[in-house]
Each structure stands twice: as C-alpha cells, then as structure tokens.
Coordinates of C-alpha atoms in Angstrom, one line a residue:
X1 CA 51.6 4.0 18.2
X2 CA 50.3 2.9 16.9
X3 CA 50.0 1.7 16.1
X4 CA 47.7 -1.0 10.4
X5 CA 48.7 -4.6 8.7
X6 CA 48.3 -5.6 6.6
X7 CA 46.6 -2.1 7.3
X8 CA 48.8 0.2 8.1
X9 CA 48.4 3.1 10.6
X10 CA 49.0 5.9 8.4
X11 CA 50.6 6.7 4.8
X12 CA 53.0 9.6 5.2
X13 CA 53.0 11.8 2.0
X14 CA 55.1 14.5 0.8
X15 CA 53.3 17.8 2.2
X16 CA 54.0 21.2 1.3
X17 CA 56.4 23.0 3.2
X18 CA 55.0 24.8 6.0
X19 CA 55.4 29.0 5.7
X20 CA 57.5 30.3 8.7
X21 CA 56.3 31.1 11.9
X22 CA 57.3 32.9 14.4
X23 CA 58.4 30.5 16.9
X24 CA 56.6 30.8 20.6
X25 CA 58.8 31.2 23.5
X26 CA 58.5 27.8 25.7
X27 CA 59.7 27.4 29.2
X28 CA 61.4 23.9 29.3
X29 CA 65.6 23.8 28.7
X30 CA 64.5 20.2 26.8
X31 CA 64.4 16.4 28.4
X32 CA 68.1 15.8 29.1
X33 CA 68.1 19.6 31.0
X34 CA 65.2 18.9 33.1
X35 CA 64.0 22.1 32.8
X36 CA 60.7 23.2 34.6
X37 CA 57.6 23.7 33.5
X38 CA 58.0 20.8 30.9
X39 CA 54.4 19.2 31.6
X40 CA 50.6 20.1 32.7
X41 CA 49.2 19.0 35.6
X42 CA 47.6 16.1 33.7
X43 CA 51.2 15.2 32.4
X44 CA 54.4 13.5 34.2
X45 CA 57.5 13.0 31.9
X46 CA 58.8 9.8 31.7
X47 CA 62.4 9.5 33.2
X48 CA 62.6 5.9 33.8
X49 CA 66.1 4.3 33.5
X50 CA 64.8 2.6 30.6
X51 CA 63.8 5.3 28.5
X52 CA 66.2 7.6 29.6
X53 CA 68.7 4.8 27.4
X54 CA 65.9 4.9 24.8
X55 CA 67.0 9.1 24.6
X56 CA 70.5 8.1 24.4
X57 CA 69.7 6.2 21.3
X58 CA 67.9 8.9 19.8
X59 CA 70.9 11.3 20.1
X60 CA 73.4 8.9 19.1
X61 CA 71.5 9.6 15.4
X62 CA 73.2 13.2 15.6
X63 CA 72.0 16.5 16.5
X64 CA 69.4 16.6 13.9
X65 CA 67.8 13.8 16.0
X66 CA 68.6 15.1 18.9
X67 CA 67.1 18.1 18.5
X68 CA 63.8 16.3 19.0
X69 CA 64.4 16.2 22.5
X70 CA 64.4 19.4 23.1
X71 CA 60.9 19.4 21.7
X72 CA 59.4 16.4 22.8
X73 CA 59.7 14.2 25.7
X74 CA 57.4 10.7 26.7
X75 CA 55.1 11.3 29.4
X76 CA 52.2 9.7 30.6
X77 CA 48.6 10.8 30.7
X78 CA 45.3 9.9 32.1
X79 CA 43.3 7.4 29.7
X80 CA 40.8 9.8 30.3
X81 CA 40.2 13.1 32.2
X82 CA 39.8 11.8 35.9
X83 CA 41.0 8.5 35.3
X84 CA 43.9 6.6 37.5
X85 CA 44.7 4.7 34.6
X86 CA 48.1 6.0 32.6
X87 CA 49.2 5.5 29.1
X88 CA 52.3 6.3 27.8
X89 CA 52.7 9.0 24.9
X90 CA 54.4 11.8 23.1
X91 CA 54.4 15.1 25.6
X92 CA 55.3 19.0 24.2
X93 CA 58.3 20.3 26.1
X94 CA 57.8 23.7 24.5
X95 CA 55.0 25.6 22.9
X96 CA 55.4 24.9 19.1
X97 CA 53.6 27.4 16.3
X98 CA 51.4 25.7 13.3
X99 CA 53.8 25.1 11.0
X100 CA 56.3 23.9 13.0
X101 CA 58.3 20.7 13.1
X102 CA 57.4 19.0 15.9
X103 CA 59.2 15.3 15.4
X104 CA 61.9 14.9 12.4
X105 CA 63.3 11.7 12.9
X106 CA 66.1 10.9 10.1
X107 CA 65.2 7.9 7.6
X108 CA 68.5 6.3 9.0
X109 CA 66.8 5.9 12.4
X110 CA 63.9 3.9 11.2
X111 CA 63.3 -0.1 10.9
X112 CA 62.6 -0.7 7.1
X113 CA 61.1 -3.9 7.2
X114 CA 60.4 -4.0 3.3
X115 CA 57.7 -3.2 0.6
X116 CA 54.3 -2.6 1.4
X117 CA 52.6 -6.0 0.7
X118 CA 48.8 -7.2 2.3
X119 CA 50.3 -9.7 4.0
X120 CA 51.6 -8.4 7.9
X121 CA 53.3 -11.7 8.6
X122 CA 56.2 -11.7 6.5
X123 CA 57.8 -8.1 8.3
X124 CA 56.5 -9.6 11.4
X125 CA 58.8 -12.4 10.8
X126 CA 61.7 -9.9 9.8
X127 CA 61.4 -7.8 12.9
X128 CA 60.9 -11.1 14.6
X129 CA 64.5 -11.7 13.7
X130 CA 65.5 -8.3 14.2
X131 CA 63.6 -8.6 18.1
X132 CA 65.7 -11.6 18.7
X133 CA 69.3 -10.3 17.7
X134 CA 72.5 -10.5 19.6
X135 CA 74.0 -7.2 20.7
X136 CA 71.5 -5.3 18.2
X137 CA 72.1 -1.9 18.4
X138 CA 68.6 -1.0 18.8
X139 CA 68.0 -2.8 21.6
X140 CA 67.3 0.7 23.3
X141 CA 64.2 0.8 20.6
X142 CA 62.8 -2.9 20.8
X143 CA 63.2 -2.6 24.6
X144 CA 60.2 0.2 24.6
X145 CA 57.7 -2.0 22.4
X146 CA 54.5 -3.0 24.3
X147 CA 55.9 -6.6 25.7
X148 CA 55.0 -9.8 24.6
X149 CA 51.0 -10.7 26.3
X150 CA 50.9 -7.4 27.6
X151 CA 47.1 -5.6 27.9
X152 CA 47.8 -4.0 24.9
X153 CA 48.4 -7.0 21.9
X154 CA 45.4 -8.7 23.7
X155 CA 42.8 -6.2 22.9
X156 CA 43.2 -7.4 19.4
X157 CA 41.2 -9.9 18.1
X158 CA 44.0 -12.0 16.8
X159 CA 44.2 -13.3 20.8
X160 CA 40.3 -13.4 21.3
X161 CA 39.1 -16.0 22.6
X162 CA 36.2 -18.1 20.4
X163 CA 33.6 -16.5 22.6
X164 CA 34.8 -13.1 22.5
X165 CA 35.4 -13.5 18.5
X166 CA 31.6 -15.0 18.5
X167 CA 30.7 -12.3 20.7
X168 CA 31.3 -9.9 18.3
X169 CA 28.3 -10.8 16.2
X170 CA 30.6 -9.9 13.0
X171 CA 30.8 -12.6 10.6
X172 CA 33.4 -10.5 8.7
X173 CA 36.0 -9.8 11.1
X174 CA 35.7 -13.4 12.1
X175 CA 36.6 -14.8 8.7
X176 CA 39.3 -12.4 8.8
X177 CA 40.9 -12.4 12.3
X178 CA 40.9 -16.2 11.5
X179 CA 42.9 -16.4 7.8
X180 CA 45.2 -13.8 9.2
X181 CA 46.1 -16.6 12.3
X182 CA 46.4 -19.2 9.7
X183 CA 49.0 -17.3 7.6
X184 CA 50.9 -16.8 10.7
X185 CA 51.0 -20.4 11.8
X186 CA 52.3 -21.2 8.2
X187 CA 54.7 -18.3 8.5
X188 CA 55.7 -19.9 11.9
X189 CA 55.7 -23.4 10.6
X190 CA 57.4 -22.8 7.1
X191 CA 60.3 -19.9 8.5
X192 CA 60.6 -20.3 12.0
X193 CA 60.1 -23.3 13.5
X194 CA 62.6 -25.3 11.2
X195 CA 65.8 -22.4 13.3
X196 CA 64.4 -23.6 16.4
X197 CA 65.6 -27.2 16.3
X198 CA 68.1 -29.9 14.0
X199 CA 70.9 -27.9 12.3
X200 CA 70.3 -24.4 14.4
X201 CA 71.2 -23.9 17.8
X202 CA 67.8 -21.5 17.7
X203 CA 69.4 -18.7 19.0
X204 CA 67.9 -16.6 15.9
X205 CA 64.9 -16.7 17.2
X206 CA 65.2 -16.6 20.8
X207 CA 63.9 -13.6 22.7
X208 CA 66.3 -11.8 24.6
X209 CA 64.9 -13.0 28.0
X210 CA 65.7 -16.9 26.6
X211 CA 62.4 -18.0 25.5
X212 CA 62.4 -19.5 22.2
X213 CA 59.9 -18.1 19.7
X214 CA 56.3 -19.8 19.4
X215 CA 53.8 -19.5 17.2
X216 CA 51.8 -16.9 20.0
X217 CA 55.2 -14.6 19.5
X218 CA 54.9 -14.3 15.9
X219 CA 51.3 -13.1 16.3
X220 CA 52.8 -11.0 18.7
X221 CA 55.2 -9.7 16.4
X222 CA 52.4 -9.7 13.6
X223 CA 50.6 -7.4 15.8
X224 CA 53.1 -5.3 16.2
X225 CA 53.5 -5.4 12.4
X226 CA 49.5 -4.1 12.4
X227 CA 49.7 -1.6 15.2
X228 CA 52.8 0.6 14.7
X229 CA 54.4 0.6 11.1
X230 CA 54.1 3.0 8.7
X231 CA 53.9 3.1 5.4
X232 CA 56.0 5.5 3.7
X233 CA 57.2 6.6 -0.6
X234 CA 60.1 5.3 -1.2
X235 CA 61.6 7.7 -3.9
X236 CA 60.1 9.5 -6.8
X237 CA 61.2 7.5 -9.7
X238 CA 62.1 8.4 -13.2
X239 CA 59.0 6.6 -14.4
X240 CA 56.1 5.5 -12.5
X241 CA 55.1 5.4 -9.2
X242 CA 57.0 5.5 -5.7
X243 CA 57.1 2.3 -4.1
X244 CA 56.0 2.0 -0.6
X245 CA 58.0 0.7 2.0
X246 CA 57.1 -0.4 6.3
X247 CA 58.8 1.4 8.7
X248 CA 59.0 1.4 12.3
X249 CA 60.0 5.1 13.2
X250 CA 61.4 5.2 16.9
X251 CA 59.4 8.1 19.2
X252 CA 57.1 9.4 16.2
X253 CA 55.3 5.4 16.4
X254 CA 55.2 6.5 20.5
X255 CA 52.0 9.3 19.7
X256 CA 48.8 7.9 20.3
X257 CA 45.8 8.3 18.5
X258 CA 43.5 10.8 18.2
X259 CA 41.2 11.1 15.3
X260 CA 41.1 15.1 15.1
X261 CA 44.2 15.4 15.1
X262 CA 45.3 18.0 12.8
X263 CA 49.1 17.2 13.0
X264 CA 50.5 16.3 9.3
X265 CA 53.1 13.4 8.7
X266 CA 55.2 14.1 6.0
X267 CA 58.7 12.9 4.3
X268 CA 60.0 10.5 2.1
X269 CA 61.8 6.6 3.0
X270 CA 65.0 7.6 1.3
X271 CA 68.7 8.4 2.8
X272 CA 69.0 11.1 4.2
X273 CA 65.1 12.0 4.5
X274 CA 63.3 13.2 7.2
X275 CA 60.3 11.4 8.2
X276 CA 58.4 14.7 10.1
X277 CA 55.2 15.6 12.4
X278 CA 54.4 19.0 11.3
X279 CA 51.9 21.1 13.9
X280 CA 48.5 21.5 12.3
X281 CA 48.3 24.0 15.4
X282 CA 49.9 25.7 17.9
X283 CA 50.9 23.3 20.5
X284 CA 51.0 24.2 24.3
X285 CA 54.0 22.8 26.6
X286 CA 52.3 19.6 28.6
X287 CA 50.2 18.8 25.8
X288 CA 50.2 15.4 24.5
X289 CA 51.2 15.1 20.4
X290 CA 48.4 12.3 19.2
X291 CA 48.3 11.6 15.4
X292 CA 45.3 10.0 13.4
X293 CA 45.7 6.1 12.7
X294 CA 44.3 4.5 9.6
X295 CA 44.6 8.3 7.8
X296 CA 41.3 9.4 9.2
X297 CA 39.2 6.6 6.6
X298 CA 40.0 3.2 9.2
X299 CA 36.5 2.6 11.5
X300 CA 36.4 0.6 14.5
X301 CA 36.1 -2.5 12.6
X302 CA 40.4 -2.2 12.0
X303 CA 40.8 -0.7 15.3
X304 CA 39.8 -3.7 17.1
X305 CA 41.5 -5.6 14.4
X306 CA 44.6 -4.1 14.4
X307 CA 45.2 -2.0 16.8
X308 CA 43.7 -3.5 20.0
X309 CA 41.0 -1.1 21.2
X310 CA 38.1 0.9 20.0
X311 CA 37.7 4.2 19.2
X312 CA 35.5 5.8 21.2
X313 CA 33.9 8.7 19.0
X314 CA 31.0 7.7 17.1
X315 CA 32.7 8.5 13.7
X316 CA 34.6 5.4 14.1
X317 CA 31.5 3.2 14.7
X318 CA 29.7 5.5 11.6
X319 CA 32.5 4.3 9.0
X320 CA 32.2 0.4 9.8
X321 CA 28.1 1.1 9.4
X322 CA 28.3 2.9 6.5
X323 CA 31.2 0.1 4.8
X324 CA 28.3 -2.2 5.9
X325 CA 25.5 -0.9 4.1
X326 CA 27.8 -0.3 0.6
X327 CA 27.6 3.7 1.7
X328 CA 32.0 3.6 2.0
X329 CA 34.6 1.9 0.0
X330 CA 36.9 -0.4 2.1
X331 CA 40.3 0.9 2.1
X332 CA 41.4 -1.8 4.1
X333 CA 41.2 -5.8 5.2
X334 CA 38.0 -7.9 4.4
X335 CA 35.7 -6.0 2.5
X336 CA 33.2 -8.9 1.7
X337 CA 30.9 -9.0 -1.1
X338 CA 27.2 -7.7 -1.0
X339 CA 26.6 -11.2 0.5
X340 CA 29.2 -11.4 3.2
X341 CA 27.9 -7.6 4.8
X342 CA 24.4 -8.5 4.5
X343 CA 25.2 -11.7 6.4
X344 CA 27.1 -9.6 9.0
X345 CA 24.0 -7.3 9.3
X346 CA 21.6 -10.3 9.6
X347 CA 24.0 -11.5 12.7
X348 CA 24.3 -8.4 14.3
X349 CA 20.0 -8.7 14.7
X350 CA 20.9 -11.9 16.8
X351 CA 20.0 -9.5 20.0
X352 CA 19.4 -5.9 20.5
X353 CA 21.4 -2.8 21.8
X354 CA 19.2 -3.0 24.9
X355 CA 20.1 -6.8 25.6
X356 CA 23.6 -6.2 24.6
X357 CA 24.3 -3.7 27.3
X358 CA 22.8 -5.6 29.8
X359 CA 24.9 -8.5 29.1
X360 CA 28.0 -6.1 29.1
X361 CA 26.7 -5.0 32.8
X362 CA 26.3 -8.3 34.2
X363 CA 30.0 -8.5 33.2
X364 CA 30.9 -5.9 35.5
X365 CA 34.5 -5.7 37.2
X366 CA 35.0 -9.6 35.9
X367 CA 38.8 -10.2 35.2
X368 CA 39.8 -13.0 32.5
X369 CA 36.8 -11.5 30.0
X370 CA 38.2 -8.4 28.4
X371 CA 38.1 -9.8 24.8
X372 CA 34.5 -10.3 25.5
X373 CA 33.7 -7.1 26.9
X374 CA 35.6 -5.6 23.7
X375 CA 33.5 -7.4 21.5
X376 CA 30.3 -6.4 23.3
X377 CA 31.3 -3.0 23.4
X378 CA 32.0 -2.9 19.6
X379 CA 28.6 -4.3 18.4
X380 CA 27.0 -1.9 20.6
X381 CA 28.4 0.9 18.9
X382 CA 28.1 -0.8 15.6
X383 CA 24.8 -1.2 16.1
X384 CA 24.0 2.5 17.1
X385 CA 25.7 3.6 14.3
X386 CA 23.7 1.5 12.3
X387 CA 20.1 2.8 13.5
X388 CA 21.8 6.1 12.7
X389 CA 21.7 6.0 9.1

C-alpha cells in the first residue's frame, strides 16, 4: 500500500534486466488451486468472497496477469511477531530466486489518474469519480480499498484532531496538514459540490452504498491519493524528459511497507508495459512481499502525513531530524525555510522525552485518542533522533 501525495510512495524506474536464475521448486499449485503448503505458520491466505472476486478481476486481464496468482496470493499477518492484531498484505505462494518476477501487472490494469503534479486533490477528485461510478468494471478493485473512516485514513494527520495536530509539537506539519485541508475543501467546493445539487441528480458522486460525497470523502479519497499511487515514466520521448504519470496498480499497491526491503519496482506507464516487483532476494513460500514507500529518502514526518502511521525503525525518525537541522534535502512536502525548522525545533523543547512518555502512559488503553497518541509517539522519536546527532 501504500500507500505519497502530493508525495508519492515510490517512483518506479526502468531497472536492468535481471540475469536468469534458476527457478526454486515451490510447493503451492497457486491461489485458485488451493494447493498446500501456500503459507507459514505466521500467514493465513485470504479467501474471502470478496477477494476471491478481486482474483477474478485480476485474471480477467489475461494470463500474463493471471500468472501472478500463481505467485502471489493476499494473506494476513501479525502486525507484529506475537501480536493478535492482523494486517492484510501480499503473501509468496512459491519460493521465488533473486531475479525473479515476483508481481507484473500489465499497464492496462492500472488506474492512471493523470500527470504527476504537487497537488493530491485533483486525482483524488478523479478517482473520486471513478469510486462513485455506475456498473464500473473495477468495482472488484475499489471494493478492496481501506473504507471510508476506517483505522487506517485516520492515522493521518489530515483527520487529527486540533489536539492531536498541537500534540505533535511540529509547527511544520501543522502548516502543512492544514493548506493541504484547505485545497481539498476548495476542490470540494469548486468541483463537487456544485453535481451534488440544482441541475445534477448527484448520482456522480454518490458512493455506491448511497451516501452522497462530502467534503470528509474527498479527504478520504485525497488520502488515498497520498497513500497508495505510484508514480511512474510515462514513455521515453524523442526529446526531453519522460513525463510522470499516478497510478493506482491493483495487488502490487496491496504490499506493505518495509524499509529494507530489497525488492525493485521497475517498468514503464505505457501500453502494453509491465509495471513489475522484481525479487532483490530469494523469497521463501509464506513470506510476506513488503516494498519501501517514499523510495527509501521519506522519514516519519510523510509517514504520518501521508500514509497514516509511523515507521518504527529509528532511520525514519533520523531523516525528519536530520531535514530539521539542514543535514538532508527535502524531497517532499513542506520543507520550510531556515526559520520555519528552527521554529519547529524551538517547539519540540516545549517538554522533554521523559515528560512526553509519561503523558503517552497516562493515556494508556483510552479509546477516541489515537491521533493523540500518534502524535505523541512521533515527537518522541523525533526527539530521540534529535539528541542523536
């Protein structure tokens, strides 16, 4: 997933091709044979009515899509070794060799929702439209995206609360998370709400459920936008430089994150292309296929931003420190002037790591704060990473 915005999660790049391997004998007939041994113990493959349409989608795209399925499967996992709490990813059906494909979903399969541009709310507002369709064709697709106020979109700060945003002691993301609501209530204002009454019966922006778009679903949709596209070359033209285009790529935007990942995303938004997951290793059957959002340079500063949770190696917190103290170019978002991160370190003094995490303990197991715990949790690291320099 993935899933940034307008950061996006990753660029994919043409990479070289991979030198032939010989491929690994795996033990699973593929997700539509049911074969055995297709997960670890850690691992249970998702068969749900639900996604078992999603895999009918996926081979409706040909065998070249298809094929994928005899790869890869969803699953769930623990969010952590030992924990009761599942999340949803991308699971190996069969051992794959370094070099090897593991995900090549065809160009024709993805959602272009246009150029790359800074501003997330004007794909948002395209897939929007594309969400609320009558008998769309990819309603197999839309119908696996995290749901509307799900736990997911409300880690990101775009639904913080003004406590949790103050909470985060972060001047920057502040200003940011707050112009980035303004442009979506103009979007919403300007493009959408005009369909919803008068002339339009509204049914172009009606979720399928019936509910008529709001302002809330277009940050939803913004989020969305932030968390899962891609931005992919377009082309190599004659003269100049390949343009950049969003896309939403069904099952590949389904791997989670891991920053070591040493998978490579590779291909080209053209017809015809193959927009691919290439093993960076071998790959065991069970194991979960996680790719690195932001390319490896994003820090937990976008992560909260745009993704909806925080990474939780200190690398993540080390890259926000070091954009902080002029150490690291920002590659994405608010980057502030000299002013604006000495302002942001100045606020993040307000209390110390020590008082921070007693505050986050006194919040214990209450419900109705997560935005705040986030927040807390974020200038806690931020601050480590800080003294760390």
């Amino acid at each position: 997933p993935s899933p940034s915005p307008s950061p996006s999660p990753t660029s994919l790049d043409m990479a070289k091709k991979p030198k032939k391997k010989p491929k690994k004998s795996g033990s699973s007939t593929g997700v539509k044979g049911f074969g055995t041994g297709t997960s670890s113990s850690s691992s249970t493959i998702d068969r749900s009515k639900q996604t078992m349409s999603f895999y009918e989608y996926v081979e409706s795209f040909g065998p070249v899509a298809s094929s994928n399925l005899k790869r890869v499967a969803l699953g769930y996992f623990p969010l952590y070794p030992g924990s009761s709490t599942q999340i949803r990813g991308v699971v190996a059906l069969n051992s794959i060799a370094k070099g090897e494909v593991i995900l090549g979903i065809p160009y024709e399969m993805a959602l272009n929702l246009g150029k790359e541009s800074s501003d997330p709310t004007l794909p948002a507002y395209t897939l929007l439209q594309e969400i609320c369709k009558d008998n769309n064709s990819r309603e197999p697709y839309i119908q696996m995206l995290p749901e509307f106020n799900g736990s997911d979109c409300l880690g990101s700060t775009d639904f913080f609360g003004d406590a949790a945003l103050e909470a985060l002691q972060h001047p920057m993301i502040q200003e940011e998370t707050l112009e980035r609501r303004s442009n979506t209530a103009a979007r919403f204002e300007r493009d959408v709400e005009p369909l919803l009454s008068g002339l339009s019966d509204g049914k172009l922006f009606t979720l399928p459920d019936g509910t008529p778009a709001t302002e809330r679903v277009l940050a939803w949709a913004v989020w969305l936008i932030t968390s899962r596209v891609l931005t992919v070359q377009g082309p190599i033209p004659e003269r100049g430089s390949p343009v950049g285009y969003r896309l939403m790529i069904p099952l590949l935007d389904m791997c989670n994150h891991d920053r070591k990942s040493p998978h490579v995303l590779t291909g080209r938004a053209e017809p015809g292309g193959l927009l691919k997951i290439i093993a960076g290793r071998d790959v065991e059957v069970g194991e979960q296929i996680n790719i690195c959002y932001g390319g490896g340079v994003a820090g937990n500063d976008r992560f909260i931003q745009d993704y909806g949770f925080l990474d939780d190696v200190e690398e993540a917190y080390d890259i926000t420190a070091k954009q902080l103290k002029g150490m690291l170019p920002v590659m994405e978002g608010n980057g502030g002037s000299a002013y604006d991160r000495v302002e942001t370190i100045e606020a993040l003094e307000d209390t110390t790591v020590e008082e921070d995490e007693v505050e986050l303990a006194a919040l214990g197991e209450q419900t109705g704060v997560e935005d705040v715990k986030s927040a807390i949790a974020f200038r806690i690291g931020l601050k480590k990473a800080l003294a760390r320099l």
